[in-house]
Coordinates of C-alpha atoms in Angstrom, one line a residue:
M1265 CA 0.8 29.9 -5.6
K1266 CA 1.0 26.9 -7.5
T1267 CA -0.9 23.4 -6.0
I1268 CA 0.4 20.4 -7.5
D1269 CA -2.7 18.3 -6.4
S1270 CA -5.4 20.3 -8.3
L1271 CA -7.8 17.2 -8.3
G1272 CA -7.7 16.7 -4.4
L1273 CA -8.4 20.3 -3.9
Q1274 CA -11.5 19.9 -6.1
T1275 CA -12.6 17.0 -4.2
V1276 CA -12.1 18.8 -0.7
S1277 CA -13.8 21.9 -2.0
S1278 CA -16.8 20.0 -3.2
I1279 CA -17.3 18.6 0.3
I1280 CA -17.0 21.9 1.9
A1281 CA -19.6 23.4 -0.6
D1282 CA -22.0 20.7 0.4
C1283 CA -21.6 21.2 4.1
I1284 CA -21.8 25.0 4.4
S1285 CA -23.2 27.9 2.1
T1286 CA -19.7 28.8 0.5
S1287 CA -18.9 31.7 -1.8
S1288 CA -15.1 31.2 -2.3
I1289 CA -12.4 29.0 -1.4
Y1290 CA -8.9 29.9 -1.4
C1291 CA -5.7 27.6 -0.8
F1292 CA -2.7 29.2 0.7
G1293 CA -0.7 26.2 1.6
E1294 CA -0.2 22.6 1.2
K1295 CA 1.6 19.9 3.0
K1296 CA 2.4 16.3 1.7
Q1297 CA 3.2 13.3 4.0
F1298 CA 4.0 9.8 3.3
H1299 CA 3.6 7.1 5.8
A1300 CA 4.9 3.6 5.6
V1301 CA 2.1 0.7 5.9
E1302 CA 3.2 -2.5 6.9
N1303 CA 0.9 -5.8 7.0
P1304 CA 2.8 -8.7 8.3
F1305 CA 0.3 -11.1 7.1
Q1306 CA 0.0 -9.7 3.6
E1307 CA 3.2 -8.4 2.0
C1308 CA 1.3 -7.3 -1.2
A1309 CA -1.0 -5.0 1.3
S1310 CA 2.1 -3.2 2.7
G1311 CA 3.4 0.1 0.9
E1312 CA 3.2 3.6 1.4
K1313 CA 0.3 5.9 2.0
Q1314 CA 0.2 9.6 1.1
N1315 CA -1.8 12.4 2.8
T1316 CA -2.2 15.9 1.3
H1317 CA -3.0 18.4 4.1
Y1318 CA -4.5 21.9 2.7
Y1319 CA -4.7 25.4 4.4
L1320 CA -7.9 26.7 3.2
L1321 CA -9.7 30.0 3.8
I1322 CA -13.5 29.7 3.1
L1323 CA -15.7 32.6 2.6
T1324 CA -19.2 31.7 3.7
D1325 CA -22.5 33.7 4.3
E1326 CA -23.6 31.5 7.4
Y1327 CA -22.4 30.6 10.8
I1328 CA -22.5 26.9 11.9
S1329 CA -21.3 26.0 15.3
N1330 CA -18.2 23.8 15.5
A1331 CA -18.0 23.9 11.7
V1332 CA -14.2 23.7 11.9
A1333 CA -13.9 20.5 13.6
D1334 CA -17.2 18.9 12.2
I1335 CA -16.1 19.5 8.2
S1336 CA -12.7 18.7 8.8
D1337 CA -13.7 15.3 10.2
I1338 CA -16.0 14.9 7.1
I1339 CA -13.0 15.8 4.6
K1340 CA -10.9 13.2 6.3
N1341 CA -13.6 10.4 6.6
K1342 CA -15.0 10.8 2.9
T1343 CA -11.4 10.7 1.5
E1344 CA -10.4 7.9 3.8
G1345 CA -7.6 10.2 5.1
R1346 CA -6.0 10.9 1.7
F1347 CA -6.8 14.4 2.0
T1348 CA -7.1 16.7 5.4
A1349 CA -7.5 20.4 5.9
T1350 CA -6.9 23.2 8.1
L1351 CA -10.1 25.4 7.8
L1352 CA -10.3 29.1 8.4
F1353 CA -13.8 30.3 8.0
Y1354 CA -14.7 34.2 7.4
K1355 CA -18.0 35.2 7.6
T1356 CA -18.5 38.1 4.9
K1357 CA -21.3 39.9 6.6
F1358 CA -18.6 40.7 9.4
R1359 CA -16.5 42.6 6.9
H1360 CA -16.9 45.9 9.1
S1361 CA -15.5 44.2 12.2
L1362 CA -12.3 43.5 10.6
T1363 CA -9.1 45.1 12.1
H1364 CA -6.3 46.5 9.8
N1365 CA -4.1 43.3 10.5
Q1366 CA -7.0 40.9 9.7
L1367 CA -7.6 42.9 6.3
Y1368 CA -3.9 42.3 5.7
F1369 CA -4.1 38.7 6.3
Y1370 CA -7.2 38.0 4.0
Y1371 CA -5.6 40.4 1.4
Q1372 CA -2.5 38.1 1.5
V1373 CA -4.5 35.1 1.1
V1374 CA -6.8 36.4 -1.6
T1375 CA -4.2 38.0 -3.9
R1376 CA -1.4 35.4 -3.5
G1377 CA -3.4 32.3 -2.8
N1378 CA -5.0 29.8 -5.1
K1379 CA -8.6 30.3 -5.8
V1380 CA -10.2 27.0 -6.0
Y1381 CA -14.0 27.5 -5.9
E1382 CA -16.1 30.4 -6.6
R1383 CA -20.1 30.2 -6.2
E1384 CA -21.6 31.1 -9.6
N1385 CA -22.9 34.8 -9.8
S1386 CA -21.1 35.3 -6.3
P1387 CA -18.1 37.5 -6.7
L1388 CA -15.8 38.1 -3.8
N1389 CA -17.4 40.0 -1.0
I1390 CA -14.4 41.6 0.4
S1391 CA -13.4 45.1 -0.8
F1392 CA -9.8 46.5 -0.1
D1393 CA -9.0 50.0 -0.3
G1394 CA -5.6 49.7 -1.4
I1395 CA -3.0 47.4 0.2
P1396 CA -3.9 47.0 3.9
E1397 CA -1.2 48.0 6.4
F1398 CA 0.4 45.7 9.0
K1399 CA -0.1 47.6 12.0
I1400 CA 3.2 46.3 14.1
E1401 CA 2.3 48.2 17.2
R1402 CA -1.1 46.4 17.8
I1403 CA 0.5 43.1 17.1
K1404 CA 3.0 43.8 19.7
S1405 CA 0.4 44.8 22.4
Y1406 CA -1.7 41.6 21.4
W1407 CA 1.6 39.6 21.7
K1408 CA 2.6 41.1 25.0
N1409 CA -0.8 40.4 26.7
R1410 CA -0.8 36.8 25.5
N1411 CA 2.8 36.2 26.6
L1412 CA 2.0 37.8 30.0
I1413 CA -1.1 35.6 30.6
A1414 CA 0.9 32.4 29.6
E1415 CA 3.9 33.4 31.9
T1416 CA 1.3 33.9 34.8
Y1417 CA -0.3 30.6 34.3
L1418 CA 2.9 28.7 34.0
D1419 CA 4.5 30.4 37.1
S1420 CA 1.2 29.6 39.0
V1421 CA 1.4 26.0 38.2
G1422 CA 4.3 25.3 40.7
N1423 CA 2.0 26.4 43.4
V1424 CA -0.5 23.9 43.2
D1425 CA -0.4 20.7 45.0
Y1426 CA 0.3 18.0 42.5
T1427 CA -0.9 15.0 44.6
S1428 CA -4.4 16.0 45.0
T1429 CA -5.6 18.4 42.4
G1430 CA -5.6 16.5 39.1
F1431 CA -6.9 18.3 36.0
V1432 CA -6.3 21.7 37.7
Q1433 CA -2.7 21.9 36.6
E1434 CA -3.4 20.4 33.2
S1435 CA -6.1 23.2 32.6
M1436 CA -3.7 25.8 33.6
L1437 CA -1.1 24.4 31.2
H1438 CA -3.8 24.3 28.6
I1439 CA -4.4 27.9 28.7
A1440 CA -0.9 29.1 28.7
V1441 CA -0.1 27.0 25.6
E1442 CA -3.5 28.4 24.1
Q1443 CA -2.5 32.0 24.7
I1444 CA 1.2 31.4 23.2
C1445 CA -0.4 30.0 20.1
L1446 CA -2.9 32.7 19.8
G1447 CA -0.1 35.4 20.1
L1448 CA 2.4 33.4 17.7
I1449 CA -0.7 33.3 15.0
S1450 CA -1.1 37.0 15.2
V1451 CA 2.5 37.9 15.0
F1452 CA 3.3 35.5 11.9
L1453 CA -0.2 35.9 10.3
G1454 CA -2.3 38.7 11.6
Y1455 CA -5.1 36.2 12.0
Y1456 CA -7.4 36.0 15.0
P1457 CA -9.0 32.2 15.1
D1458 CA -12.5 32.0 16.3
H1459 CA -12.1 28.2 16.8
F1460 CA -9.8 27.3 19.9
S1461 CA -9.1 23.6 19.9
L1462 CA -5.4 23.2 20.7
L1463 CA -4.9 20.9 17.7
Y1464 CA -6.5 23.3 15.5
L1465 CA -4.2 26.2 16.8
F1466 CA -1.1 23.8 16.6
E1467 CA -2.0 23.2 12.8
I1468 CA -2.2 26.8 12.0
C1469 CA 1.2 27.4 14.0
E1470 CA 2.5 24.9 11.5
I1471 CA 2.1 27.1 8.6
F1472 CA 5.0 29.1 9.7
T1473 CA 7.0 27.0 12.5
P1474 CA 7.5 23.3 13.3
L1475 CA 7.7 24.2 17.0
T1476 CA 4.2 22.7 18.1
S1477 CA 5.3 19.3 16.5
D1478 CA 8.7 19.6 18.0
I1479 CA 7.6 20.1 21.5
F1480 CA 4.4 18.2 21.1
P1481 CA 4.9 15.3 19.0
R1482 CA 2.1 13.0 18.1
S1483 CA 4.0 9.8 17.1
T1484 CA 4.3 7.3 19.9
S1485 CA 1.5 6.2 22.4
E1486 CA 3.3 8.2 25.0
D1487 CA 3.2 11.4 23.1
K1488 CA -0.6 11.0 22.5
A1489 CA -1.1 10.5 26.2
M1490 CA 1.0 13.5 27.0
L1491 CA -1.3 15.5 24.7
E1492 CA -4.3 14.2 26.2
L1493 CA -3.3 15.7 29.4
L1494 CA -2.7 18.9 27.8
K1495 CA -5.9 19.0 26.0
V1496 CA -7.8 19.1 29.5
N1497 CA -10.2 22.0 28.6
P1498 CA -10.7 24.6 31.7
A1499 CA -14.5 24.3 31.1
S1500 CA -14.3 20.6 32.1
L1501 CA -13.5 21.8 35.4
R1502 CA -17.1 22.8 36.0
W1503 CA -18.1 19.2 36.3
S1504 CA -15.1 17.2 36.7
K1505 CA -14.2 15.3 39.8
V1506 CA -10.9 16.5 41.2
Q1507 CA -8.4 13.6 41.7
E1508 CA -4.7 12.8 42.0
S1509 CA -2.5 13.6 39.3
C1510 CA 0.3 11.3 37.9
L1511 CA 3.4 13.5 39.2
V1512 CA 5.9 12.2 36.6
S1513 CA 3.5 12.9 33.6
T1514 CA 2.3 16.3 34.8
Q1515 CA 5.8 17.4 35.7
L1516 CA 7.0 16.3 32.2
L1517 CA 4.2 18.0 30.7
E1518 CA 5.0 21.2 32.7
K1519 CA 8.6 21.3 31.3
R1520 CA 7.4 20.8 27.8
C1521 CA 4.9 23.6 28.1
G1522 CA 7.7 25.9 29.7
L1523 CA 10.1 25.0 26.9
F1524 CA 7.3 25.8 24.2
Y1525 CA 6.9 29.1 26.2
E1526 CA 10.7 29.9 25.9
K1527 CA 11.1 29.0 22.2
A1528 CA 7.8 30.6 21.2
T1529 CA 8.9 33.7 22.7
E1530 CA 12.2 33.7 20.9
I1531 CA 10.8 33.2 17.6
A1532 CA 8.1 35.8 18.2
E1533 CA 10.4 38.5 19.3
A1534 CA 12.7 38.1 16.3
E1535 CA 9.8 38.1 13.9
L1536 CA 8.7 41.4 15.6
L1537 CA 12.1 42.9 15.3
R1538 CA 12.0 41.9 11.6
Q1539 CA 8.8 43.4 10.9
E1540 CA 9.9 46.5 12.6
S1541 CA 13.0 46.9 10.4
L1542 CA 10.8 46.2 7.5
C1543 CA 8.3 49.1 8.7
V1544 CA 11.7 51.4 9.0
L1545 CA 12.7 50.7 5.5
E1546 CA 9.4 51.2 4.0
S1547 CA 8.7 54.6 6.0

């Protein structure tokens, strides 16, 4: 993989290495975005702002709680938004617990990605006995379970009283969307995240499909308000006060989640069929 902005990668890699004990960093994707910046009071201040977003696998020998969110924020703040990153952490001491499909994912990243950082005298601490197999039956089983859980929650939302149980419906929709994202990531990448923020899962999904951005856009204030509803974490029900929901907003969110479920199911089933056909050809 060839990455254009190598200077940016080095900047981001240095920030990560300063934040957590890091042995290696691999870049397996890059996305550039340009945003128009308008200043009605100073024409000379108007222009175009560029952002480069990296997808990075970080091999580390320590565990820091919430490292994904914290270090992502540090990268964004230190570079003033010039660079951002989706961070996938792998603790090398957990090598023995990786499934076949996880090994397949790491193998693809390590052999086809761009190594942008390696700690001195610290070679790669993942060993591969040949090319790992992609176990299609395990992926199908995992997807089926995630899909069933999501379908169950979506079907149950309609049985909840919208007028008096605010946050309950939203948390049910949150779980359904989370489950679908986890299923999609498994189907397309063979990866199992250990950080479950919805925006983080959306970012990983965007490696292989624009579906999360299409169904849950984040451009307008209305889009962002809708996303805030969806981000209601089920854990918050432990202390949140139940209140009335906004009927229109909640129903609109429910429709979007239903559409997301339908479209995600379509692309996941198509990808599973494609993978099965490849397995038949290779056998």
